[in-house]
């Protein structure tokens, strides 16, 4: 487990946000005390979220998610988290979520659903009760540890292709062509597409775009000029970067990185 730290406000979130490395390996435990002022952007990840006595699952997004809005495609009647409610979340690395939640990632794409829709209701009630007790005892740290322990146990019990999905995500993040990645993991391109939908919620080409966006935003936040960001992140040129950011994030880079 990583050491807890205050972070600079990451892109897509603001206000009372903290994160640290978590169990399982590759996951991130995060907490916040206010709703994000800006959209949460696609990152290839799924999250298990505890807030207001509820356990919610956030699926992999294909576009910006405004926390106060109902997400297109979400199940009817799912309430959104309201401002002022402490929120604790466990964000899984791309490909980890399906083993925890027990459903293919594409079934959760662009959705926010109650965990009770995915797990037996009694199991969710029991976990919610323990989380409520942990939160009352130490205001968040115990909640985070319990979320980590629950996820780690699910991953230990699951039969997964974790090594293969990790290799796929790493290769696509480096911009490797889909055909090359398929050969590297001994799959046909069609098989790789099915694996990607189940593991990540996207086909491999979409996952490549999402992971490239994440890298570009990280570089841009560091102060790197956009032209250099485009080269380093794997875009054809700065115009290509601008089109992709607008397509996936819903706004130009300058707007997304502006203070406030």
mmCIF file of C-alpha atoms in Angstrom:
data_model
loop_
_atom_site.group_PDB
_atom_site.id
_atom_site.type_symbol
_atom_site.label_atom_id
_atom_site.label_comp_id
_atom_site.label_asym_id
_atom_site.label_seq_id
_atom_site.Cartn_x
_atom_site.Cartn_y
_atom_site.Cartn_z
ATOM 1 C CA UNK A 1 0.000 0.000 0.000
ATOM 2 C CA UNK A 2 1.241 3.456 -0.825
ATOM 3 C CA UNK A 3 1.654 6.283 1.616
ATOM 4 C CA UNK A 4 -1.352 8.587 1.789
ATOM 5 C CA UNK A 5 -0.698 12.037 0.384
ATOM 6 C CA UNK A 6 -2.444 15.244 -0.575
ATOM 7 C CA UNK A 7 -2.486 15.670 -4.330
ATOM 8 C CA UNK A 8 -2.592 18.624 -6.623
ATOM 9 C CA UNK A 9 -6.137 18.664 -7.873
ATOM 10 C CA UNK A 10 -6.168 16.080 -10.666
ATOM 11 C CA UNK A 11 -7.758 16.948 -13.960
ATOM 12 C CA UNK A 12 -11.489 16.324 -13.859
ATOM 13 C CA UNK A 13 -11.810 16.662 -10.072
ATOM 14 C CA UNK A 14 -11.455 19.496 -7.619
ATOM 15 C CA UNK A 15 -12.077 20.310 -3.996
ATOM 16 C CA UNK A 16 -11.118 18.148 -1.034
ATOM 17 C CA UNK A 17 -9.640 15.342 -3.091
ATOM 18 C CA UNK A 18 -6.987 12.915 -1.802
ATOM 19 C CA UNK A 19 -5.688 9.641 -3.176
ATOM 20 C CA UNK A 20 -3.113 6.968 -2.446
ATOM 21 C CA UNK A 21 -1.971 3.708 -3.963
ATOM 22 C CA UNK A 22 -4.113 0.824 -2.771
ATOM 23 C CA UNK A 23 -4.571 -2.882 -2.665
ATOM 24 C CA UNK A 24 -5.028 -4.580 -5.108
ATOM 25 C CA UNK A 25 -1.869 -3.611 -6.983
ATOM 26 C CA UNK A 26 -2.625 -0.920 -9.540
ATOM 27 C CA UNK A 27 -5.745 0.314 -7.744
ATOM 28 C CA UNK A 28 -6.099 3.778 -6.199
ATOM 29 C CA UNK A 29 -8.039 4.650 -3.057
ATOM 30 C CA UNK A 30 -9.517 8.140 -3.212
ATOM 31 C CA UNK A 31 -11.601 10.342 -0.954
ATOM 32 C CA UNK A 32 -13.310 13.653 -1.511
ATOM 33 C CA UNK A 33 -15.584 15.958 0.453
ATOM 34 C CA UNK A 34 -17.246 17.870 -2.398
ATOM 35 C CA UNK A 35 -18.525 16.963 -5.816
ATOM 36 C CA UNK A 36 -16.085 17.675 -8.655
ATOM 37 C CA UNK A 37 -16.578 21.060 -10.264
ATOM 38 C CA UNK A 38 -15.513 19.687 -13.646
ATOM 39 C CA UNK A 39 -16.494 16.573 -15.574
ATOM 40 C CA UNK A 40 -14.869 13.269 -14.723
ATOM 41 C CA UNK A 41 -13.169 12.045 -17.901
ATOM 42 C CA UNK A 42 -12.726 8.599 -19.445
ATOM 43 C CA UNK A 43 -9.732 6.727 -18.034
ATOM 44 C CA UNK A 44 -10.476 3.048 -18.722
ATOM 45 C CA UNK A 45 -11.154 2.399 -15.032
ATOM 46 C CA UNK A 46 -14.080 1.238 -12.912
ATOM 47 C CA UNK A 47 -14.750 2.414 -9.357
ATOM 48 C CA UNK A 48 -16.439 1.064 -6.231
ATOM 49 C CA UNK A 49 -17.857 4.068 -4.364
ATOM 50 C CA UNK A 50 -19.201 4.454 -0.822
ATOM 51 C CA UNK A 51 -21.185 7.571 0.024
ATOM 52 C CA UNK A 52 -24.244 8.384 2.081
ATOM 53 C CA UNK A 53 -24.692 4.781 3.153
ATOM 54 C CA UNK A 54 -24.769 3.562 -0.446
ATOM 55 C CA UNK A 55 -22.426 1.403 -2.494
ATOM 56 C CA UNK A 56 -22.289 2.377 -6.158
ATOM 57 C CA UNK A 57 -20.295 1.115 -9.118
ATOM 58 C CA UNK A 58 -18.997 3.538 -11.739
ATOM 59 C CA UNK A 59 -18.375 1.862 -15.065
ATOM 60 C CA UNK A 60 -15.830 2.823 -17.716
ATOM 61 C CA UNK A 61 -16.829 6.050 -19.434
ATOM 62 C CA UNK A 62 -16.678 6.895 -23.111
ATOM 63 C CA UNK A 63 -17.174 10.622 -22.565
ATOM 64 C CA UNK A 64 -17.232 13.269 -19.815
ATOM 65 C CA UNK A 65 -19.446 12.510 -16.822
ATOM 66 C CA UNK A 66 -21.045 15.409 -14.965
ATOM 67 C CA UNK A 67 -21.620 14.186 -11.408
ATOM 68 C CA UNK A 68 -24.890 16.090 -10.982
ATOM 69 C CA UNK A 69 -26.404 14.593 -14.120
ATOM 70 C CA UNK A 70 -28.010 11.260 -14.808
ATOM 71 C CA UNK A 71 -25.536 9.376 -16.965
ATOM 72 C CA UNK A 72 -26.980 8.361 -20.354
ATOM 73 C CA UNK A 73 -27.691 4.645 -20.231
ATOM 74 C CA UNK A 74 -27.701 4.434 -16.419
ATOM 75 C CA UNK A 75 -30.405 2.365 -14.795
ATOM 76 C CA UNK A 76 -33.509 4.348 -13.840
ATOM 77 C CA UNK A 77 -33.799 5.473 -10.246
ATOM 78 C CA UNK A 78 -30.086 5.519 -9.404
ATOM 79 C CA UNK A 79 -29.483 8.659 -7.331
ATOM 80 C CA UNK A 80 -26.346 10.707 -7.781
ATOM 81 C CA UNK A 81 -24.065 11.558 -4.873
ATOM 82 C CA UNK A 82 -24.895 15.024 -3.505
ATOM 83 C CA UNK A 83 -22.477 17.732 -2.510
ATOM 84 C CA UNK A 84 -21.335 17.783 1.111
ATOM 85 C CA UNK A 85 -21.461 14.002 1.496
ATOM 86 C CA UNK A 86 -18.064 12.371 2.153
ATOM 87 C CA UNK A 87 -17.176 10.006 -0.676
ATOM 88 C CA UNK A 88 -14.670 7.143 -0.574
ATOM 89 C CA UNK A 89 -13.836 5.268 -3.772
ATOM 90 C CA UNK A 90 -11.603 2.466 -4.935
ATOM 91 C CA UNK A 91 -10.560 2.973 -8.544
ATOM 92 C CA UNK A 92 -9.427 -0.218 -10.249
ATOM 93 C CA UNK A 93 -6.767 -0.403 -12.917
ATOM 94 C CA UNK A 94 -8.097 -1.101 -16.421
ATOM 95 C CA UNK A 95 -9.169 -4.748 -16.558
ATOM 96 C CA UNK A 96 -9.473 -5.329 -12.781
ATOM 97 C CA UNK A 97 -13.103 -4.351 -12.258
ATOM 98 C CA UNK A 98 -14.900 -7.297 -13.897
ATOM 99 C CA UNK A 99 -13.313 -9.818 -11.506
ATOM 100 C CA UNK A 100 -14.486 -7.717 -8.550
ATOM 101 C CA UNK A 101 -17.988 -6.953 -9.772
ATOM 102 C CA UNK A 102 -18.675 -10.263 -11.510
ATOM 103 C CA UNK A 103 -19.902 -8.814 -14.804
ATOM 104 C CA UNK A 104 -18.180 -7.888 -18.074
ATOM 105 C CA UNK A 105 -17.022 -4.285 -18.162
ATOM 106 C CA UNK A 106 -19.079 -3.444 -21.249
ATOM 107 C CA UNK A 107 -22.262 -4.047 -19.216
ATOM 108 C CA UNK A 108 -21.244 -1.147 -16.965
ATOM 109 C CA UNK A 109 -20.047 1.209 -19.683
ATOM 110 C CA UNK A 110 -21.212 4.805 -19.077
ATOM 111 C CA UNK A 111 -23.284 3.710 -16.077
ATOM 112 C CA UNK A 112 -23.506 4.318 -12.335
ATOM 113 C CA UNK A 113 -25.358 1.418 -10.708
ATOM 114 C CA UNK A 114 -25.964 0.132 -7.158
ATOM 115 C CA UNK A 115 -23.615 -2.673 -6.155
ATOM 116 C CA UNK A 116 -26.733 -4.597 -5.074
ATOM 117 C CA UNK A 117 -27.632 -4.914 -8.768
ATOM 118 C CA UNK A 118 -24.456 -6.952 -9.262
ATOM 119 C CA UNK A 119 -23.940 -8.820 -5.970
ATOM 120 C CA UNK A 120 -26.440 -10.672 -3.767
ATOM 121 C CA UNK A 121 -28.429 -8.165 -1.738
ATOM 122 C CA UNK A 122 -27.552 -9.802 1.586
ATOM 123 C CA UNK A 123 -23.835 -9.572 0.865
ATOM 124 C CA UNK A 124 -24.153 -5.901 -0.016
ATOM 125 C CA UNK A 125 -26.193 -5.156 3.128
ATOM 126 C CA UNK A 126 -23.568 -6.846 5.259
ATOM 127 C CA UNK A 127 -20.746 -4.899 3.630
ATOM 128 C CA UNK A 128 -22.690 -1.637 3.918
ATOM 129 C CA UNK A 129 -23.207 -2.256 7.625
ATOM 130 C CA UNK A 130 -19.498 -2.845 8.204
ATOM 131 C CA UNK A 131 -18.620 0.245 6.162
ATOM 132 C CA UNK A 132 -21.035 2.367 8.204
ATOM 133 C CA UNK A 133 -19.395 1.166 11.416
ATOM 134 C CA UNK A 134 -15.917 1.812 10.022
ATOM 135 C CA UNK A 135 -16.874 5.302 8.878
ATOM 136 C CA UNK A 136 -18.335 6.176 12.263
ATOM 137 C CA UNK A 137 -15.129 5.011 13.943
ATOM 138 C CA UNK A 138 -12.513 6.904 11.934
ATOM 139 C CA UNK A 139 -14.145 9.031 9.237
ATOM 140 C CA UNK A 140 -12.863 7.335 6.092
ATOM 141 C CA UNK A 141 -9.633 5.458 6.716
ATOM 142 C CA UNK A 142 -11.430 2.358 7.947
ATOM 143 C CA UNK A 143 -13.869 2.555 5.050
ATOM 144 C CA UNK A 144 -10.980 2.608 2.603
ATOM 145 C CA UNK A 145 -9.267 -0.369 4.198
ATOM 146 C CA UNK A 146 -12.492 -2.376 4.151
ATOM 147 C CA UNK A 147 -13.093 -1.582 0.482
ATOM 148 C CA UNK A 148 -9.528 -2.701 -0.283
ATOM 149 C CA UNK A 149 -9.899 -5.938 1.685
ATOM 150 C CA UNK A 150 -13.211 -6.730 0.005
ATOM 151 C CA UNK A 151 -11.830 -6.160 -3.484
ATOM 152 C CA UNK A 152 -8.633 -8.100 -2.789
ATOM 153 C CA UNK A 153 -10.648 -11.079 -1.559
ATOM 154 C CA UNK A 154 -12.844 -11.003 -4.677
ATOM 155 C CA UNK A 155 -9.771 -10.955 -6.904
ATOM 156 C CA UNK A 156 -8.188 -13.863 -5.035
ATOM 157 C CA UNK A 157 -11.342 -15.938 -5.509
ATOM 158 C CA UNK A 158 -11.875 -15.020 -9.165
ATOM 159 C CA UNK A 159 -10.692 -16.985 -12.160
ATOM 160 C CA UNK A 160 -9.268 -14.275 -14.397
ATOM 161 C CA UNK A 161 -7.003 -13.645 -17.337
ATOM 162 C CA UNK A 162 -5.342 -10.844 -15.379
ATOM 163 C CA UNK A 163 -1.883 -11.362 -16.846
ATOM 164 C CA UNK A 164 -3.179 -11.216 -20.390
ATOM 165 C CA UNK A 165 -5.420 -8.192 -19.816
ATOM 166 C CA UNK A 166 -2.562 -6.334 -18.115
ATOM 167 C CA UNK A 167 -0.316 -7.073 -21.068
ATOM 168 C CA UNK A 168 -2.984 -5.835 -23.476
ATOM 169 C CA UNK A 169 -3.536 -2.603 -21.548
ATOM 170 C CA UNK A 170 0.204 -1.934 -21.280
ATOM 171 C CA UNK A 171 0.793 -2.531 -24.988
ATOM 172 C CA UNK A 172 -2.142 -0.381 -26.083
ATOM 173 C CA UNK A 173 -1.039 2.394 -23.707
ATOM 174 C CA UNK A 174 2.296 2.385 -25.555
ATOM 175 C CA UNK A 175 0.424 2.847 -28.824
ATOM 176 C CA UNK A 176 1.103 -0.612 -30.252
ATOM 177 C CA UNK A 177 -1.072 -1.540 -33.273
ATOM 178 C CA UNK A 178 -4.023 -3.796 -32.501
ATOM 179 C CA UNK A 179 -2.789 -6.576 -34.805
ATOM 180 C CA UNK A 180 0.596 -6.551 -33.077
ATOM 181 C CA UNK A 181 -0.988 -6.693 -29.628
ATOM 182 C CA UNK A 182 -3.222 -9.595 -30.664
ATOM 183 C CA UNK A 183 -0.215 -11.577 -31.867
ATOM 184 C CA UNK A 184 1.700 -10.812 -28.677
ATOM 185 C CA UNK A 185 -1.026 -12.337 -26.495
ATOM 186 C CA UNK A 186 -1.733 -15.238 -28.897
ATOM 187 C CA UNK A 187 -5.209 -14.095 -29.916
ATOM 188 C CA UNK A 188 -6.902 -13.258 -33.180
ATOM 189 C CA UNK A 189 -7.985 -9.650 -33.583
ATOM 190 C CA UNK A 190 -11.612 -10.719 -33.123
ATOM 191 C CA UNK A 191 -10.725 -12.561 -29.910
ATOM 192 C CA UNK A 192 -8.801 -9.530 -28.688
ATOM 193 C CA UNK A 193 -11.839 -7.347 -29.353
ATOM 194 C CA UNK A 194 -14.060 -9.647 -27.263
ATOM 195 C CA UNK A 195 -11.488 -9.783 -24.475
ATOM 196 C CA UNK A 196 -11.208 -5.993 -24.485
ATOM 197 C CA UNK A 197 -14.976 -5.473 -24.277
ATOM 198 C CA UNK A 198 -15.229 -7.869 -21.340
ATOM 199 C CA UNK A 199 -12.151 -6.608 -19.495
ATOM 200 C CA UNK A 200 -12.127 -2.874 -20.242
ATOM 201 C CA UNK A 201 -15.593 -2.017 -21.534
ATOM 202 C CA UNK A 202 -14.193 -0.822 -24.866
ATOM 203 C CA UNK A 203 -12.750 -2.368 -27.985
ATOM 204 C CA UNK A 204 -8.956 -2.104 -28.244
ATOM 205 C CA UNK A 205 -9.000 0.948 -30.531
ATOM 206 C CA UNK A 206 -11.206 2.894 -28.131
ATOM 207 C CA UNK A 207 -9.087 1.820 -25.169
ATOM 208 C CA UNK A 208 -6.013 3.080 -27.011
ATOM 209 C CA UNK A 209 -7.663 6.465 -27.475
ATOM 210 C CA UNK A 210 -8.715 6.661 -23.821
ATOM 211 C CA UNK A 211 -5.281 5.712 -22.448
ATOM 212 C CA UNK A 212 -3.592 8.132 -24.854
ATOM 213 C CA UNK A 213 -5.896 10.895 -23.584
ATOM 214 C CA UNK A 214 -4.916 10.095 -19.990
ATOM 215 C CA UNK A 215 -1.228 10.365 -20.886
ATOM 216 C CA UNK A 216 -1.744 13.603 -22.820
ATOM 217 C CA UNK A 217 -3.551 15.246 -19.934
ATOM 218 C CA UNK A 218 -0.850 14.174 -17.481
ATOM 219 C CA UNK A 219 1.809 15.711 -19.728
ATOM 220 C CA UNK A 220 -0.168 18.904 -20.301
ATOM 221 C CA UNK A 221 -0.755 19.354 -16.563
ATOM 222 C CA UNK A 222 3.030 19.295 -16.096
ATOM 223 C CA UNK A 223 3.292 22.442 -18.224
ATOM 224 C CA UNK A 224 4.576 20.778 -21.379
ATOM 225 C CA UNK A 225 3.693 22.710 -24.595
ATOM 226 C CA UNK A 226 0.809 21.157 -26.495
ATOM 227 C CA UNK A 227 2.891 20.458 -29.589
ATOM 228 C CA UNK A 228 5.312 18.442 -27.489
ATOM 229 C CA UNK A 229 2.444 16.730 -25.669
ATOM 230 C CA UNK A 230 1.104 15.576 -29.030
ATOM 231 C CA UNK A 231 4.427 13.977 -29.975
ATOM 232 C CA UNK A 232 5.087 12.396 -26.585
ATOM 233 C CA UNK A 233 1.552 11.009 -26.208
ATOM 234 C CA UNK A 234 1.489 9.496 -29.689
ATOM 235 C CA UNK A 235 -0.739 11.827 -31.707
ATOM 236 C CA UNK A 236 -0.034 12.584 -35.350
ATOM 237 C CA UNK A 237 0.222 16.312 -34.604
ATOM 238 C CA UNK A 238 -1.213 19.017 -32.382
ATOM 239 C CA UNK A 239 -4.401 19.234 -34.460
ATOM 240 C CA UNK A 240 -4.961 15.500 -33.940
ATOM 241 C CA UNK A 241 -4.493 16.018 -30.189
ATOM 242 C CA UNK A 242 -7.028 18.848 -30.180
ATOM 243 C CA UNK A 243 -9.645 16.792 -32.052
ATOM 244 C CA UNK A 244 -9.251 13.791 -29.765
ATOM 245 C CA UNK A 245 -9.415 15.852 -26.579
ATOM 246 C CA UNK A 246 -12.596 17.584 -27.765
ATOM 247 C CA UNK A 247 -14.114 14.256 -28.848
ATOM 248 C CA UNK A 248 -13.429 12.340 -25.618
ATOM 249 C CA UNK A 249 -13.430 15.161 -23.051
ATOM 250 C CA UNK A 250 -16.084 17.425 -24.522
ATOM 251 C CA UNK A 251 -13.993 20.614 -24.367
ATOM 252 C CA UNK A 252 -10.674 21.999 -25.644
ATOM 253 C CA UNK A 253 -7.523 21.348 -23.654
ATOM 254 C CA UNK A 254 -7.202 25.003 -22.604
ATOM 255 C CA UNK A 255 -10.674 24.977 -21.067
ATOM 256 C CA UNK A 256 -10.087 21.690 -19.296
ATOM 257 C CA UNK A 257 -6.820 22.808 -17.728
ATOM 258 C CA UNK A 258 -7.930 26.333 -16.791
ATOM 259 C CA UNK A 259 -7.893 27.108 -13.040
ATOM 260 C CA UNK A 260 -11.164 26.947 -11.142
#
